[in-house]
Coordinates of C-alpha atoms and ligand atoms in Angstrom, one line a residue:
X1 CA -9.4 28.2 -21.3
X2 CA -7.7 26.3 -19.1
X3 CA -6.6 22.6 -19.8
X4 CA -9.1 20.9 -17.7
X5 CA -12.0 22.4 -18.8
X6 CA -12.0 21.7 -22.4
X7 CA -15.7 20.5 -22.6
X8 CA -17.3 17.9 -20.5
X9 CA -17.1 15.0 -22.3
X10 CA -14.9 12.2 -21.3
X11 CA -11.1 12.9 -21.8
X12 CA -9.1 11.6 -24.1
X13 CA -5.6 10.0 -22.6
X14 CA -2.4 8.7 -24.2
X15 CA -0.1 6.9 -21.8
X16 CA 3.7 6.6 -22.3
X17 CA 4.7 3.5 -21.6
X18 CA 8.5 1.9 -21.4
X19 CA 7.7 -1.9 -19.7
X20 CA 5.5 -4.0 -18.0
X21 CA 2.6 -2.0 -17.9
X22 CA 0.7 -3.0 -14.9
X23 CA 0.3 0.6 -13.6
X24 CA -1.2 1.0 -17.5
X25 CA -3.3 -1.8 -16.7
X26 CA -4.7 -0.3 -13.6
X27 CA -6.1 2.8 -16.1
X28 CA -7.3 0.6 -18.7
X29 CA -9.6 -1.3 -16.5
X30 CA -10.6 2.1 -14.3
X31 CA -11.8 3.3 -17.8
X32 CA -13.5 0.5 -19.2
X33 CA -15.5 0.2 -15.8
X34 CA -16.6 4.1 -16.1
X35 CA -14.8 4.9 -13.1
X36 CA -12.7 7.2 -14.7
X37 CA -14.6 9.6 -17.0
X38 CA -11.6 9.2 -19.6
X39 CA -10.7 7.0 -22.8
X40 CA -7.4 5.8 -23.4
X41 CA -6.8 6.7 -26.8
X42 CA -3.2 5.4 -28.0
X43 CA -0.6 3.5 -25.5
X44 CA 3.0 4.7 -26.9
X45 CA 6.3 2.8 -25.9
X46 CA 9.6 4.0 -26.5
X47 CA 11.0 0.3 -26.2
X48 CA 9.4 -2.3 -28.9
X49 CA 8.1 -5.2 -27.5
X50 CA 7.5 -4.4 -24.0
X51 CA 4.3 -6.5 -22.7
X52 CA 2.5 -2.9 -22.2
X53 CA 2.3 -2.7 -25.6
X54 CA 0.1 -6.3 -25.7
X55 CA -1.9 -5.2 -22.5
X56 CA -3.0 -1.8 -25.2
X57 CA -3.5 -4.2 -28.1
X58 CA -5.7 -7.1 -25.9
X59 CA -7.9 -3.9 -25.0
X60 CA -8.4 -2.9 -28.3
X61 CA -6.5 0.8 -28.6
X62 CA -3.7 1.5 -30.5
X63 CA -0.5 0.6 -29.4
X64 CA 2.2 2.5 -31.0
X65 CA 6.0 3.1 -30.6
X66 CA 8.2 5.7 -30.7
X67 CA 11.9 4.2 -30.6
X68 CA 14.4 6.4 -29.0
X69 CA 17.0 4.4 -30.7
X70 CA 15.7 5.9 -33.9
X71 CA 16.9 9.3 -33.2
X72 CA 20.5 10.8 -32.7
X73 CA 19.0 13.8 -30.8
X74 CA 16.7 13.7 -27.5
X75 CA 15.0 16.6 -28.8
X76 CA 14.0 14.9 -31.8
X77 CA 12.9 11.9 -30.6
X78 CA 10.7 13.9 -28.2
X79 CA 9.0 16.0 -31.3
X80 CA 8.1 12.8 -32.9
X81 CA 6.4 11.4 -29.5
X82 CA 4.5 15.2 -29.3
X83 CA 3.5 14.9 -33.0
X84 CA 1.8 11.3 -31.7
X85 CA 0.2 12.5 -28.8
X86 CA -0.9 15.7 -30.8
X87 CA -2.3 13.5 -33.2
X88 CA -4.4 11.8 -30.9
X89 CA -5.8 15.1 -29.3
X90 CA -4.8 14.2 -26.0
X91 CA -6.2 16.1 -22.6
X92 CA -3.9 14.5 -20.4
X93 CA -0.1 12.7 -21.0
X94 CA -0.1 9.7 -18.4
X95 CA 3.7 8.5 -17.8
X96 CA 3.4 5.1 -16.8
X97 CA 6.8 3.8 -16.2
X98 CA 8.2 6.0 -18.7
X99 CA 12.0 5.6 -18.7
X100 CA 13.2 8.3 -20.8
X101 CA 13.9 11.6 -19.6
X102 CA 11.8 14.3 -21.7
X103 CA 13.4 17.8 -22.6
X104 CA 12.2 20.8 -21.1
X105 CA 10.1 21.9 -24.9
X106 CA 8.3 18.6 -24.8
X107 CA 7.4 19.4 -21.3
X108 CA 6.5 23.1 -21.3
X109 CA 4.3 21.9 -24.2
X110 CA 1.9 19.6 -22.0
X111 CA 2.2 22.0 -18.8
X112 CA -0.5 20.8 -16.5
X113 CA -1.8 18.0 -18.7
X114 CA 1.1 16.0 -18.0
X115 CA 1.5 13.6 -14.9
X116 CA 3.9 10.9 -13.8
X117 CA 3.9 8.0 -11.2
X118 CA 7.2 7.9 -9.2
X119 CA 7.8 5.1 -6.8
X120 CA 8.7 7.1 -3.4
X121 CA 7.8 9.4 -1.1
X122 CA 8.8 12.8 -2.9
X123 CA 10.6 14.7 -2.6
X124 CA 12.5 12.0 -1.2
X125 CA 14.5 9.9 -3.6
X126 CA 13.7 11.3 -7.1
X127 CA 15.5 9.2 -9.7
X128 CA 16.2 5.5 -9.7
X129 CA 17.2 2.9 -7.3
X130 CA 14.1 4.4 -4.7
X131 CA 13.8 1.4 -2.8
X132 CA 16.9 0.1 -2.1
X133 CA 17.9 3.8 -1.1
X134 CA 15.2 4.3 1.4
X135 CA 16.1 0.8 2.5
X136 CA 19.4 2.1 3.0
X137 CA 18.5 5.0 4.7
X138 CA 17.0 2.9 7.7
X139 CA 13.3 4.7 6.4
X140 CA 10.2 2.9 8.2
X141 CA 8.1 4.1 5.6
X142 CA 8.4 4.2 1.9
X143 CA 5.6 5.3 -0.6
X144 CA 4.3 6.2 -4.3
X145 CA 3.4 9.6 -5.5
X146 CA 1.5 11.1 -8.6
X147 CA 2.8 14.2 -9.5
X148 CA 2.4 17.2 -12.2
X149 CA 5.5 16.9 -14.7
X150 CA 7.2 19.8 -15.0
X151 CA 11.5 20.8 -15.8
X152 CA 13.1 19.4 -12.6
X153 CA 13.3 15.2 -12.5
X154 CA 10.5 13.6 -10.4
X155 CA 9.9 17.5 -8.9
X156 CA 6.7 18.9 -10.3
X157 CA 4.1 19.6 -7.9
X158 CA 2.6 16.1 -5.9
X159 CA -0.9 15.2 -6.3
X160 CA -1.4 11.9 -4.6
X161 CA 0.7 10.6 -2.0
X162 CA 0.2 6.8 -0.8
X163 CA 2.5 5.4 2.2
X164 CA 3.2 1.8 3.5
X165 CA 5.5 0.9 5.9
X166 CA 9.5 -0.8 5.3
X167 CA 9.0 -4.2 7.3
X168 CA 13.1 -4.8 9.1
X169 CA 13.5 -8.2 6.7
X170 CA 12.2 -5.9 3.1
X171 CA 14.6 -6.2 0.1
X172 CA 13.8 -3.6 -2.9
X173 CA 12.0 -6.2 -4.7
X174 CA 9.6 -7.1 -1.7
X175 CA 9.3 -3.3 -1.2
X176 CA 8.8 -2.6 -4.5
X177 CA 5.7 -5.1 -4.6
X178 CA 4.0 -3.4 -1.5
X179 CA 4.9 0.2 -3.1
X180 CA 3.2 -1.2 -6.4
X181 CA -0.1 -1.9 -5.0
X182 CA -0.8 1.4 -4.1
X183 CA 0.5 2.7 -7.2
X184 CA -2.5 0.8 -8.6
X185 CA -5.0 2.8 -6.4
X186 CA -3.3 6.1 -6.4
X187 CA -2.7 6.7 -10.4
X188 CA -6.7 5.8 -11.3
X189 CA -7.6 8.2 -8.3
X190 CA -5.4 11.0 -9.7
X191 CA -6.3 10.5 -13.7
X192 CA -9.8 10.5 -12.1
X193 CA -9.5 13.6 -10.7
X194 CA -8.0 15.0 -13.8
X195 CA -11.0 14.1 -15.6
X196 CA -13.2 15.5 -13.8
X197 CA -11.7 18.9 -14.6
X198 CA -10.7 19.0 -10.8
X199 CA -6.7 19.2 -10.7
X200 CA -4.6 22.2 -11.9
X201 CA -1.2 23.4 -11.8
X202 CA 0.0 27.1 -10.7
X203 CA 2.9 28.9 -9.9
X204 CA 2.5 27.9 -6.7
X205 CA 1.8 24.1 -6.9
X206 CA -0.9 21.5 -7.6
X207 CA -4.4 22.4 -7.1
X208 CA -7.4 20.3 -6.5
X209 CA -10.7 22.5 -6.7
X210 CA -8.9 25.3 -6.8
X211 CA -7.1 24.6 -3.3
X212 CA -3.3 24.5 -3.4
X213 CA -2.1 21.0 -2.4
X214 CA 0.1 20.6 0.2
X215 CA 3.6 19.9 -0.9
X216 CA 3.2 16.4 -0.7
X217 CA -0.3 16.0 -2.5
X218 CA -3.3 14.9 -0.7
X219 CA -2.5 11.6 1.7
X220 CA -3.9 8.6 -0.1
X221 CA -5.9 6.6 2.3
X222 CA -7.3 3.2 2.0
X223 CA -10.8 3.1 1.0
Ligands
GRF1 C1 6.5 1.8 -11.3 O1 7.0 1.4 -10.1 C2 6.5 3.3 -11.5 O2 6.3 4.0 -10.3 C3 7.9 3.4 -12.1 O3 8.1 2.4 -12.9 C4 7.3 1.3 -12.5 C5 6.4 0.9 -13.7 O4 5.7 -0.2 -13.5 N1 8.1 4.7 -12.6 P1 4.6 -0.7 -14.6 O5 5.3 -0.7 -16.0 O6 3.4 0.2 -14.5 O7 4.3 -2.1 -14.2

């Protein structure tokens, strides 16, 4: 069995969280309107008191965290996050601005029920600092994509790729905000897809009805 086709009720979803939240936000309201055939079942944050955290407990479901601090070894803080999102029968690990970087066990163990949100145009500029390096770069277009997690940082395979274009007079934080609103579109569309059992990872890359993706994940265009 395969993870995405573990019965046909809606699926259960744990995001990991680290700050703001908004992209959280986004999936919370996509589920409560039924657009998403999914339940958030437990928001975890790795930092106390981010304002995720209050976006989880305003919507009613449990907000829980999991301090990195708390642990002198990566590899046991992440067995305490998988014992969390175990307990809470997850079907698919959401990484919403997750900041912490997740051993290869932890990830192995949610193969292909596992995605992340990263704020470029992969594989261009994994890691941090995205916009002020494509800014840098003299790039007229920047982007978000959704991809599978898997070993390599911001590498698995792409699933949804959105695209907006670097204005001459953009700093990070004004490119950041135009990158953010399609972040907002694109994660709902890919959890959706998830959900309804239509994503899966191979060897060979992201899947969506059993097609492979292109390396980039399907183009995200404006509704
Ligand atoms: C987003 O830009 C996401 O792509 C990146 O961290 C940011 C999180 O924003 N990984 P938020 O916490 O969802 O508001």
């Amino acid at each position: 069995m395969s993870s995405t086709d573990r019965g046909a009720g809606p699926k259960r979803l744990v995001v990991l969280i680290s700050g703001s939240g908004t992209n959280l936000q986004t999936l919370i309201d996509a589920t409560r309107q039924g657009s998403i055939n999914g339940r958030i079942v437990a928001v975890i944050s790795n930092k106390p008191g981010v304002r995720g955290l209050e976006r989880a407990q305003s919507a009613d479901i449990p907000a829980l965290t999991v301090d990195h601090r708390d642990f002198q070894r990566r590899e046991d803080f992440d067995a305490a996050l998988a014992e969390q999102i175990e307990s809470h029968r997850a079907d698919l690990v959401i990484l919403a601005g997750f900041m912490r970087i997740l051993t290869p066990g932890f990830v192995n163990r949610f193969a292909g029920r596992m995605m992340n949100i990263h704020p470029s145009l992969l594989p261009r500029y994994p890691g941090l600092d995205t916009h002020r390096r494509a800014i840098d770069a003299g790039d007229r277009e920047a982007g978000a994509t959704v991809h599978f997690v898997t070993e390599e940082l911001d590498g698995g395979p792409a699933i949804v790729q959105a695209r907006v274009p670097i204005h001459p007079d953009d700093t990070p934080a004004t490119l950041a905000a135009r990158v953010l609103e399609k972040e907002h579109l694109i994660y709902p569309y890919a959890v959706k897809l998830f959900c309804e059992g239509r994503l899966g990872l191979t060897g060979q890359g992201a899947t969506l009805d059993g097609t492979l993706l292109p390396r980039t994940g399907l183009a995200y265009l404006d509704p």
